[in-house]
CSV table of N, CA, C and O in Angstrom, one decimal:
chain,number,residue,atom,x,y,z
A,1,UNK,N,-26.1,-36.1,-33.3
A,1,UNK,CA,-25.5,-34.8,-33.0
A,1,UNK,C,-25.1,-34.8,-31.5
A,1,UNK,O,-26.0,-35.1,-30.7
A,2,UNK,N,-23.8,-34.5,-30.9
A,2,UNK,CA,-23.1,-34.4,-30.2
A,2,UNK,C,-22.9,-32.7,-29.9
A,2,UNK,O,-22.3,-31.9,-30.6
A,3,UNK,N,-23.4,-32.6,-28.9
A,3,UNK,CA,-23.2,-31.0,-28.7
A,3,UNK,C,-22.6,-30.9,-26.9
A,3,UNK,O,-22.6,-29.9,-26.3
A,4,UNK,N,-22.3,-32.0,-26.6
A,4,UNK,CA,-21.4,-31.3,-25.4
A,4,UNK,C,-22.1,-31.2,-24.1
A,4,UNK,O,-23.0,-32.1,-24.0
A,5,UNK,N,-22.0,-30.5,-23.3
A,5,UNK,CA,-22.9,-30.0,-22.3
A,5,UNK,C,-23.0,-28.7,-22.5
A,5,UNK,O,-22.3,-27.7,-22.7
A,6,UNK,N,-24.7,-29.1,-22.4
A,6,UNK,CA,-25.5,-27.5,-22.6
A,6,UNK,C,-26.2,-27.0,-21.5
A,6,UNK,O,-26.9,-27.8,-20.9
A,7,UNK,N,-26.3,-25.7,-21.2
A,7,UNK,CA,-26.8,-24.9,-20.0
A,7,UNK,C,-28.3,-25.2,-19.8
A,7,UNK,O,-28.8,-25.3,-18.7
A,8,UNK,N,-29.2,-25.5,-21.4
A,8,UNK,CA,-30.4,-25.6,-21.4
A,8,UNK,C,-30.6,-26.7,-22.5
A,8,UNK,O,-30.1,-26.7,-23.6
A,9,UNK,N,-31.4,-27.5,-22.0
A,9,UNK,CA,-32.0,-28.5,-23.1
A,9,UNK,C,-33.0,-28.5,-23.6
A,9,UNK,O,-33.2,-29.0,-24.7
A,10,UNK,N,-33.9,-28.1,-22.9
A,10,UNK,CA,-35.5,-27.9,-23.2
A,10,UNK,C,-36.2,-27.8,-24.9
A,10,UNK,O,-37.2,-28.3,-25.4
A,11,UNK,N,-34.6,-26.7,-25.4
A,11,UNK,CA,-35.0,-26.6,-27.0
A,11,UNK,C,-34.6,-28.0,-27.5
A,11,UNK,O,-35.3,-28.3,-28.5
A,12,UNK,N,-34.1,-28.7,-27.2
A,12,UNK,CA,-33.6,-29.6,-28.1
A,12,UNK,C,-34.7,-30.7,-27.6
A,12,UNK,O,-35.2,-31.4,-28.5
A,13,UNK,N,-35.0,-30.9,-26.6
A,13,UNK,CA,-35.8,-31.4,-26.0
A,13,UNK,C,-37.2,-31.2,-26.5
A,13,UNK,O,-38.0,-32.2,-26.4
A,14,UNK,N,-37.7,-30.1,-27.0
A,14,UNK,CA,-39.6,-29.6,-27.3
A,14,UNK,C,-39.2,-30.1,-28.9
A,14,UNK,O,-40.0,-30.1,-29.8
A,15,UNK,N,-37.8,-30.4,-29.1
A,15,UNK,CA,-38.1,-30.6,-31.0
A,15,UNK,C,-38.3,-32.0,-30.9
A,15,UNK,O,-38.7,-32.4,-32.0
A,16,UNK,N,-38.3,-33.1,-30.0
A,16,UNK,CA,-38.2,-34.6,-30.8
A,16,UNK,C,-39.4,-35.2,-30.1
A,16,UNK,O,-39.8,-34.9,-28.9
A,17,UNK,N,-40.0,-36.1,-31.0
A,17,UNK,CA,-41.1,-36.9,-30.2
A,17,UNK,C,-41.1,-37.6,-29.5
A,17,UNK,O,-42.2,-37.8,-29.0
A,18,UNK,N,-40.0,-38.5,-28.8
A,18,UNK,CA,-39.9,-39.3,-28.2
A,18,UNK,C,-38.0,-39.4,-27.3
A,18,UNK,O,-37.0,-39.1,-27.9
A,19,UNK,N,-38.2,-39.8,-26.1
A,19,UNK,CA,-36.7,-39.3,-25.5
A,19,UNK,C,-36.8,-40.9,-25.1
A,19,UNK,O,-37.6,-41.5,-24.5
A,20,UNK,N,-35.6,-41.1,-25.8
A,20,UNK,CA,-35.1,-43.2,-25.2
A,20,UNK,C,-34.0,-43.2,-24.4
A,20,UNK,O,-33.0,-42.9,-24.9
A,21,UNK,N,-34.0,-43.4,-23.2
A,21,UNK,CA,-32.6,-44.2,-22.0
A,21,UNK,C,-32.4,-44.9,-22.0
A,21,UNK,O,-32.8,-45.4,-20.9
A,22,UNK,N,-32.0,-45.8,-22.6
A,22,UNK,CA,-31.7,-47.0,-22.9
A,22,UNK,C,-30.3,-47.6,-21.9
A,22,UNK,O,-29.8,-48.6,-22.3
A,23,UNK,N,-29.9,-47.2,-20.9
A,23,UNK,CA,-29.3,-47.0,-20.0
A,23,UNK,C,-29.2,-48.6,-20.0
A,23,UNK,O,-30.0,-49.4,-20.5
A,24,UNK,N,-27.7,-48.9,-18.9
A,24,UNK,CA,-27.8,-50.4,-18.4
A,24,UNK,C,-27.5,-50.1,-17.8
A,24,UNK,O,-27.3,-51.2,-17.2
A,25,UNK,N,-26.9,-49.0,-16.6
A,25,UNK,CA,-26.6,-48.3,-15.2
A,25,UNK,C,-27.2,-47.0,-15.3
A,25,UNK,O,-26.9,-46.3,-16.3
A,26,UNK,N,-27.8,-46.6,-14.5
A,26,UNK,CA,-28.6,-45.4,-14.3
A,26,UNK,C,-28.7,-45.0,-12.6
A,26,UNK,O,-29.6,-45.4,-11.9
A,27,UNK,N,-27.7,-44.1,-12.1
A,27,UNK,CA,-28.2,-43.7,-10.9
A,27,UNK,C,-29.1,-43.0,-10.4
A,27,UNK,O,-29.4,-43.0,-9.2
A,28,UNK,N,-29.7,-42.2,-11.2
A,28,UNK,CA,-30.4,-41.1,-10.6
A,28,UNK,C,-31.7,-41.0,-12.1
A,28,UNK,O,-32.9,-41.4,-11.9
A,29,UNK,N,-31.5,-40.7,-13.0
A,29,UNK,CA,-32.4,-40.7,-14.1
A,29,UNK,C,-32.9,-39.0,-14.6
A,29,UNK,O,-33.9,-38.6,-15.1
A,30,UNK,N,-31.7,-38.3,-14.1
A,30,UNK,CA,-31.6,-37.1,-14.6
A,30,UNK,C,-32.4,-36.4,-15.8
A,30,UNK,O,-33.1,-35.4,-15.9
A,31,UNK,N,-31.9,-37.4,-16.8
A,31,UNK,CA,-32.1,-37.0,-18.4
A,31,UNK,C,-33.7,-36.9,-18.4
A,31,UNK,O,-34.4,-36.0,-18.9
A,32,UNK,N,-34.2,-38.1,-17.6
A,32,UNK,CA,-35.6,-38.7,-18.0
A,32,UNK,C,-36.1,-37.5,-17.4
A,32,UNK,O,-36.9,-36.8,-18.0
A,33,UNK,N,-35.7,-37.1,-16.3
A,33,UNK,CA,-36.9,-36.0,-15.6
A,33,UNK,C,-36.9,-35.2,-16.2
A,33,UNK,O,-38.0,-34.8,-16.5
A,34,UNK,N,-35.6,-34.2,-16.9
A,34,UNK,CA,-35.9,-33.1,-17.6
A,34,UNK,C,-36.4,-33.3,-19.0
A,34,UNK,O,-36.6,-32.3,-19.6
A,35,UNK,N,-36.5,-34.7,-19.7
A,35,UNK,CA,-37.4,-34.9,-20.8
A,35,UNK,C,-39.2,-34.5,-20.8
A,35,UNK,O,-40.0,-34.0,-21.5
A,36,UNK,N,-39.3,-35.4,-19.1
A,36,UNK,CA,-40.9,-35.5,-18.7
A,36,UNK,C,-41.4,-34.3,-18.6
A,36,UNK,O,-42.5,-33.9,-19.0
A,37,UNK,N,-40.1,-33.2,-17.9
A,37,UNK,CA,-40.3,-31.8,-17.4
A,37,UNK,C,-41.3,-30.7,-19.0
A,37,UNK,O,-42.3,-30.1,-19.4
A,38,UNK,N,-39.8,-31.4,-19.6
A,38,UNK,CA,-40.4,-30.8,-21.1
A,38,UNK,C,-41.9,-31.1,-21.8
A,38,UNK,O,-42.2,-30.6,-22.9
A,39,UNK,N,-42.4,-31.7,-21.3
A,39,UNK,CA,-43.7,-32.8,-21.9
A,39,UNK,C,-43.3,-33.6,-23.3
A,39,UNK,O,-43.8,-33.6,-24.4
A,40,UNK,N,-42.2,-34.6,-22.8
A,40,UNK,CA,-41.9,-34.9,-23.8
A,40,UNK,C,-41.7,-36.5,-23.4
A,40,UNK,O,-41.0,-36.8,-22.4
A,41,UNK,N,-42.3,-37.6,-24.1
A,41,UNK,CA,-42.8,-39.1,-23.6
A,41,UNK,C,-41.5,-39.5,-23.2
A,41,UNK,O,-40.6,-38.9,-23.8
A,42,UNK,N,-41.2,-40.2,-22.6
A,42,UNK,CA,-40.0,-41.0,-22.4
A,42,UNK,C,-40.2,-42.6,-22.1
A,42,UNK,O,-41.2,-43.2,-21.6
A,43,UNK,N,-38.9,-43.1,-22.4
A,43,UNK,CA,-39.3,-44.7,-22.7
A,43,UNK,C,-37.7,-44.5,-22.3
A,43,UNK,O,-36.7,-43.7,-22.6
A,44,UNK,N,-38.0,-45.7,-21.2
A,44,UNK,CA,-36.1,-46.2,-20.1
A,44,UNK,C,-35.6,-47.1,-19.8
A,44,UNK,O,-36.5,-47.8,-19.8
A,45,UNK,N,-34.9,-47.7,-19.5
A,45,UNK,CA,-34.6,-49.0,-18.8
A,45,UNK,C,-34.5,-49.1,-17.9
A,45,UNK,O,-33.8,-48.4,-17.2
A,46,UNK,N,-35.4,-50.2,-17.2
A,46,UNK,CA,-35.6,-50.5,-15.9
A,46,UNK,C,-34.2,-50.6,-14.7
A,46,UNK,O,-34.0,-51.5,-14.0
A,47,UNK,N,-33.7,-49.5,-14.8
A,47,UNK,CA,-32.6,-49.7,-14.2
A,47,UNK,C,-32.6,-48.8,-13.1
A,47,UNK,O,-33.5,-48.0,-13.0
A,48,UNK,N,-31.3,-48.9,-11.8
A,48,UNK,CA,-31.1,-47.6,-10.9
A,48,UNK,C,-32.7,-47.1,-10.3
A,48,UNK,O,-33.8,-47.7,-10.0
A,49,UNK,N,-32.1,-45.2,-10.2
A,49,UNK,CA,-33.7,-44.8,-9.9
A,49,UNK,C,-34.5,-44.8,-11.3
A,49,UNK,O,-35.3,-43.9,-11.5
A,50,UNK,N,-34.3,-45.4,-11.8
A,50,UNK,CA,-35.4,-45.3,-13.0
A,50,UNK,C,-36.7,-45.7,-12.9
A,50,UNK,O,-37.6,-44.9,-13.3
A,51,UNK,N,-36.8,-46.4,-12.5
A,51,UNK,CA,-38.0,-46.9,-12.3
A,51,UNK,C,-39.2,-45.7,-10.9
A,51,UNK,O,-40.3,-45.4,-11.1
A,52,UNK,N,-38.4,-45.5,-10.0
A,52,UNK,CA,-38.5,-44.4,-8.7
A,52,UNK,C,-39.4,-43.3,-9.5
A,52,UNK,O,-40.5,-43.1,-9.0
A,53,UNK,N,-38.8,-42.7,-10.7
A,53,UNK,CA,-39.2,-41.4,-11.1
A,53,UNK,C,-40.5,-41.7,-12.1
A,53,UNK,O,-41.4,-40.9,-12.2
A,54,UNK,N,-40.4,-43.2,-12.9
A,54,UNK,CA,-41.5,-43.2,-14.2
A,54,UNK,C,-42.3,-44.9,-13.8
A,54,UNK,O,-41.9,-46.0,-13.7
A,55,UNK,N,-43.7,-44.1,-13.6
A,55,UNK,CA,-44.6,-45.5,-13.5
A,55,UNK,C,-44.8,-45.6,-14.6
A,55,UNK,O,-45.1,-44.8,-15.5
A,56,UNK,N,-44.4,-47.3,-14.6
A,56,UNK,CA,-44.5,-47.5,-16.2
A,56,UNK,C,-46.2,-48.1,-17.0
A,56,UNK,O,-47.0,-49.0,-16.7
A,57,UNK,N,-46.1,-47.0,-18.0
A,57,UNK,CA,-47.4,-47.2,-18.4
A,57,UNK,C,-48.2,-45.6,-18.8
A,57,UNK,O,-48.6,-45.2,-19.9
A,58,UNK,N,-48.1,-44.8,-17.2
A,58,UNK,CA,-48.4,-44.0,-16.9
A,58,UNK,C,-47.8,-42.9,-17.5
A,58,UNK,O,-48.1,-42.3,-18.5
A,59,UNK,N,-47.0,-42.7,-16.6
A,59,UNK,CA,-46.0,-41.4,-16.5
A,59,UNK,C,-44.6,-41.2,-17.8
A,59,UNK,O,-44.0,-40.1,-18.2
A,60,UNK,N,-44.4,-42.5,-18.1
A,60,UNK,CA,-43.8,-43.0,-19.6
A,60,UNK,C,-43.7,-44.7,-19.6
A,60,UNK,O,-44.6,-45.4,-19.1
A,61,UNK,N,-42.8,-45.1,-20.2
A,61,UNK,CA,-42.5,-46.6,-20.5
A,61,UNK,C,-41.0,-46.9,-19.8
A,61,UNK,O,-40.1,-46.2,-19.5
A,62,UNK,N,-41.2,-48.3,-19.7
A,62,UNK,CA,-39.8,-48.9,-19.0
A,62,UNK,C,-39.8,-50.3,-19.4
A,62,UNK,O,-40.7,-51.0,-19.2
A,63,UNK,N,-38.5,-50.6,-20.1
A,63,UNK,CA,-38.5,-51.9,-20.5
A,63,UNK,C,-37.4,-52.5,-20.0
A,63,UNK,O,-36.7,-51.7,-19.4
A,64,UNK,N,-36.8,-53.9,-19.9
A,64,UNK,CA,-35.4,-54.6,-19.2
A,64,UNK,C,-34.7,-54.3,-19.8
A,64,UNK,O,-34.8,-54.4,-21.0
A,65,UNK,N,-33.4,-53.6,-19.2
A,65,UNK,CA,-32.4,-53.4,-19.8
A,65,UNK,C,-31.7,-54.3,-20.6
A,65,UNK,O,-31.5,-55.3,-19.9
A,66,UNK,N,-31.1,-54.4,-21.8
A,66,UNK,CA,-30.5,-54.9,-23.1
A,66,UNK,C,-31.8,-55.5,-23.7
A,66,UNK,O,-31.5,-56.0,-24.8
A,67,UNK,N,-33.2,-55.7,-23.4
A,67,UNK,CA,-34.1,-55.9,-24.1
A,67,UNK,C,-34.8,-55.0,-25.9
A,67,UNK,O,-35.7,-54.3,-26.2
A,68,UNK,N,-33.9,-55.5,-26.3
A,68,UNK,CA,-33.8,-54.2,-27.5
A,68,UNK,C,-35.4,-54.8,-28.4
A,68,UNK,O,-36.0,-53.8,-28.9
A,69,UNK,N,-36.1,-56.1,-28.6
A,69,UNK,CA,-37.2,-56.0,-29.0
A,69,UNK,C,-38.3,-55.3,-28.1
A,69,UNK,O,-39.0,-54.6,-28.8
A,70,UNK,N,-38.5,-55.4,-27.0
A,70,UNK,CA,-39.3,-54.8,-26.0
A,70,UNK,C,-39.2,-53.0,-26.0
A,70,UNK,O,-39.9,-52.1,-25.7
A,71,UNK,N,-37.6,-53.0,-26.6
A,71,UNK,CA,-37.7,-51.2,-26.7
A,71,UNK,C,-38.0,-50.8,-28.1
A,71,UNK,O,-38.6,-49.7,-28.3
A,72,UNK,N,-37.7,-51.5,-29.1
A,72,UNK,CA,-38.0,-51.6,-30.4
A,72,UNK,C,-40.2,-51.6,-30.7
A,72,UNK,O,-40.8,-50.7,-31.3
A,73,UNK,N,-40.9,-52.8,-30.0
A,73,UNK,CA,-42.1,-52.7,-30.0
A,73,UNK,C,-42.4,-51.3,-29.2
A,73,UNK,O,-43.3,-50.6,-29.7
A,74,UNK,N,-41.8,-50.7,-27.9
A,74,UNK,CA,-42.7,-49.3,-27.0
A,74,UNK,C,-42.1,-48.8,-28.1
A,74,UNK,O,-43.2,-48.7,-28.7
A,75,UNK,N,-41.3,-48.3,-28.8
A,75,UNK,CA,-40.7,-47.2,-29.6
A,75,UNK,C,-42.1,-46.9,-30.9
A,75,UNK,O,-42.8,-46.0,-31.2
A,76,UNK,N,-41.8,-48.3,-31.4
A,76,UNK,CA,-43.2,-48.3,-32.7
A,76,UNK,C,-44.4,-47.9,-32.1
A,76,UNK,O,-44.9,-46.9,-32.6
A,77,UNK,N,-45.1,-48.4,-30.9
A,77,UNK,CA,-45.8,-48.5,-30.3
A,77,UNK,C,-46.4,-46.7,-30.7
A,77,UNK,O,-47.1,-46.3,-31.7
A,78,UNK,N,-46.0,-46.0,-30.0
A,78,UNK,CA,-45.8,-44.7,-29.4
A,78,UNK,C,-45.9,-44.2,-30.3
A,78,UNK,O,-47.0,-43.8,-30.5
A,79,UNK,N,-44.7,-43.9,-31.3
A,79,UNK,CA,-44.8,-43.5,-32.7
A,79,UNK,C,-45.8,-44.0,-33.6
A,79,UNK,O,-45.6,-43.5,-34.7
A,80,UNK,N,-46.9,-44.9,-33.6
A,80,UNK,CA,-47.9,-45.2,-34.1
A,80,UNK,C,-49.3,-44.6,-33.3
A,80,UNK,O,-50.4,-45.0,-33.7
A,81,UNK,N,-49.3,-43.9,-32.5
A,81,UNK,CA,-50.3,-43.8,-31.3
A,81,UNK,C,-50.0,-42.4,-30.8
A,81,UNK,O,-49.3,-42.2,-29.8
A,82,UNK,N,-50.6,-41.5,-31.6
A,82,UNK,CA,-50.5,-40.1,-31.4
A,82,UNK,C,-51.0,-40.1,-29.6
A,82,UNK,O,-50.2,-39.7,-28.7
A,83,UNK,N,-52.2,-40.5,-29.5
A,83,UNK,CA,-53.4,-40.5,-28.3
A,83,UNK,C,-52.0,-40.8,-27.4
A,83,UNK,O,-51.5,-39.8,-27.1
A,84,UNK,N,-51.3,-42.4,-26.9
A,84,UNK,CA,-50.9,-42.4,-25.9
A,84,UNK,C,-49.6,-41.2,-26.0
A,84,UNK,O,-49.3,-40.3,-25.2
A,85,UNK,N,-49.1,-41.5,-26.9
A,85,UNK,CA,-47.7,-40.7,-26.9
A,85,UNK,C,-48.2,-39.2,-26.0
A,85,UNK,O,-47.7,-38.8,-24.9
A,86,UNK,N,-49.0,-38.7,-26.7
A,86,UNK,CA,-49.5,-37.4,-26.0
A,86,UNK,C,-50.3,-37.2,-24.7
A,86,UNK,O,-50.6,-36.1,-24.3
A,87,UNK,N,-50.8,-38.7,-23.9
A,87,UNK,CA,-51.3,-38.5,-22.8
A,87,UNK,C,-50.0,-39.0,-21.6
A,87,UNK,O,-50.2,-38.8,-20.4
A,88,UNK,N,-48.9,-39.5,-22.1
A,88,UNK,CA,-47.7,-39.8,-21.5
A,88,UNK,C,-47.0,-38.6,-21.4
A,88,UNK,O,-46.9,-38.2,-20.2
A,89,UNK,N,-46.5,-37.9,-22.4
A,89,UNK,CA,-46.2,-36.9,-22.1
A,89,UNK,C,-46.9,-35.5,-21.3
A,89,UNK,O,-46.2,-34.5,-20.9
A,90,UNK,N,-47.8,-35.6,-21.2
A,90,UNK,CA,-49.1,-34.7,-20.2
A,90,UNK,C,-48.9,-35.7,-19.0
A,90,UNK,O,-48.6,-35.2,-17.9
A,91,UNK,N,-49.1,-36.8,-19.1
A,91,UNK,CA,-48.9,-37.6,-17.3
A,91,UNK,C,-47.4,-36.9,-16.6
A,91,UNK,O,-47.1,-36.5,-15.5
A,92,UNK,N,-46.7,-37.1,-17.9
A,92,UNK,CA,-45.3,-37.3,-17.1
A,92,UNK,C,-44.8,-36.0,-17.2
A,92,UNK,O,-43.7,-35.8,-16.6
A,93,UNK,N,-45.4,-35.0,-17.7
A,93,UNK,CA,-45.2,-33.2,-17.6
A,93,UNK,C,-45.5,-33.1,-16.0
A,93,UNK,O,-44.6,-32.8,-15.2
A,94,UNK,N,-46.5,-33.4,-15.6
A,94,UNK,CA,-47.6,-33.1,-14.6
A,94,UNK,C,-46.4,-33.8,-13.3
A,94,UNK,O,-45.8,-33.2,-12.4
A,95,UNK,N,-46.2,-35.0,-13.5
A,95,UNK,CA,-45.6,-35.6,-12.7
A,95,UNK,C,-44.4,-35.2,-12.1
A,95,UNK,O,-44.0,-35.2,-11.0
A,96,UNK,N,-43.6,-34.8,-13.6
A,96,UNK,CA,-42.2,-34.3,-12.9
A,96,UNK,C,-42.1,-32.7,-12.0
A,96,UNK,O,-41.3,-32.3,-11.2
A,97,UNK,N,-43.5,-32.2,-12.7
A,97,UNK,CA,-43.8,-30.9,-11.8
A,97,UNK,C,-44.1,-31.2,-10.8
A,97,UNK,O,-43.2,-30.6,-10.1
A,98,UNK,N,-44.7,-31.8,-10.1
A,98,UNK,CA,-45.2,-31.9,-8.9
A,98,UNK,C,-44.0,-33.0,-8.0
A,98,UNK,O,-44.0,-32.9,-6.8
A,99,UNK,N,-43.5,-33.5,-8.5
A,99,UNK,CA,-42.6,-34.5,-8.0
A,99,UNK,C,-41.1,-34.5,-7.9
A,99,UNK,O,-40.4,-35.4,-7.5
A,100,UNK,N,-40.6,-33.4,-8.6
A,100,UNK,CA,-39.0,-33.0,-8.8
A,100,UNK,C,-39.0,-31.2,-9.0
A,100,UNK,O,-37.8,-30.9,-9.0
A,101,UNK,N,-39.8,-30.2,-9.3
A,101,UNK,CA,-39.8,-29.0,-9.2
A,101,UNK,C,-38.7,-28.6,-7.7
A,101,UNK,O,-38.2,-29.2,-6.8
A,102,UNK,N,-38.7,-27.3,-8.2
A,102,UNK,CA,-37.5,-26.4,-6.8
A,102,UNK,C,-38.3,-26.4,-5.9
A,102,UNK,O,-38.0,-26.8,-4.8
A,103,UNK,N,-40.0,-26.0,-6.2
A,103,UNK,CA,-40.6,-25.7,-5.2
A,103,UNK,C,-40.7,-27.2,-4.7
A,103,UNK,O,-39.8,-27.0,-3.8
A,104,UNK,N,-40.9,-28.2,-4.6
A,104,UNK,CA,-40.9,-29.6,-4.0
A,104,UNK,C,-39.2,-29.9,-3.4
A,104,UNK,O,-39.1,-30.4,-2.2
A,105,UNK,N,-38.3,-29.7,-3.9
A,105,UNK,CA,-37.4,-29.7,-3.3
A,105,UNK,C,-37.2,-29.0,-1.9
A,105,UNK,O,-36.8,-29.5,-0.8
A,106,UNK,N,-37.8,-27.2,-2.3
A,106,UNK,CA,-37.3,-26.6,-0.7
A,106,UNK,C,-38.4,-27.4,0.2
A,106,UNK,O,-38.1,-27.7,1.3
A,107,UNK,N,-39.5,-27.8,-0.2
A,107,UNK,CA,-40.7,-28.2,1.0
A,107,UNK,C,-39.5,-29.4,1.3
A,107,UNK,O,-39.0,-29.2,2.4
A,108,UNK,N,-39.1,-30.4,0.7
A,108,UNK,CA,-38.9,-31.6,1.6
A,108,UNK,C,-37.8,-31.1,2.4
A,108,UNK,O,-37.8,-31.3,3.6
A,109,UNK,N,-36.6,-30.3,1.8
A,109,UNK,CA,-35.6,-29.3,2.5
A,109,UNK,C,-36.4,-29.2,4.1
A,109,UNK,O,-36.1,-29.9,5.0
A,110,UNK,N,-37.3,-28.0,4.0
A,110,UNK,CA,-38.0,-27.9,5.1
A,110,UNK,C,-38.7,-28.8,6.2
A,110,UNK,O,-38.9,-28.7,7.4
A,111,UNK,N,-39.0,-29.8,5.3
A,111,UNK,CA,-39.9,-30.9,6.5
A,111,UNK,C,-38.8,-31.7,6.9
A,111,UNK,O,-38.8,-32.0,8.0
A,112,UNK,N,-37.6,-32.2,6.2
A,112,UNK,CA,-36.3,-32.6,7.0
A,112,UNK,C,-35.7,-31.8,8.0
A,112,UNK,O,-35.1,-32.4,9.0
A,113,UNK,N,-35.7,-30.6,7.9
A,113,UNK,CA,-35.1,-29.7,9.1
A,113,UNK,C,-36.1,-29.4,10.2
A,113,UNK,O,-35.8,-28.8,11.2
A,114,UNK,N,-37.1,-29.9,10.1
A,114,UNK,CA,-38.9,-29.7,11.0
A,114,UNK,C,-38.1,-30.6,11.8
A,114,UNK,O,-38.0,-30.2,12.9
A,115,UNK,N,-37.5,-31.8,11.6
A,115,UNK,CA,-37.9,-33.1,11.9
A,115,UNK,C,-36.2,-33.1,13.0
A,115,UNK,O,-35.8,-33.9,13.9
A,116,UNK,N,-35.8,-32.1,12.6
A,116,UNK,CA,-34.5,-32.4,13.3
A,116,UNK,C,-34.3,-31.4,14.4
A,116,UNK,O,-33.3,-31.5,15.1
């Protein structure tokens, strides 16, 4: 399903179990943070800032980019393993809160202008 650009994703986002980036250029990793934001697991390619936003293991999964068995096994993986799937997405809820929220934005806002 192809829906365009939407103002909010969150709904589309709290319906699926698992969010894949399977990216082979990735600047920033947008998609993944507001997946994590949602508490929803994510699995990426080690690409760009991808890696910056998701410790892999932890916070979600990251495999080599065009490695399609390595995303194929974390995909099964996950979808076989209620336990991790659901302590990934609680790591990486937690994570993107504290580590990409507005309120974390204005503080660094503020400690860059402290500094100047």
């Amino acid at each position: 399903l192809f829906t365009g650009n939407l103002p909010d994703v969150r709904g589309y986002l709290q319906a699926i179990e698992l969010f894949i980036l399977p990216s082979r250029y990735e600047s920033q990793g947008l998609a993944a943070m507001e997946a994590m934001s949602a508490s929803v697991p994510v699995i990426a390619s080690r690409v760009g800032g991808v890696p910056g936003i998701i410790e892999d293991g932890e916070t979600g999964k990251l495999f080599e980019p065009g490695n399609h068995k390595e995303l194929a096994q974390s995909i099964l993986h996950l979808l076989q393993d209620d336990s991790q799937r659901d302590r990934l997405a609680k790591k990486g809820a937690l994570h993107a809160q504290k580590a990409f929220s507005i309120d974390r934005m204005v503080l660094e806002y503020e400690r860059l202008y402290d500094r100047v």
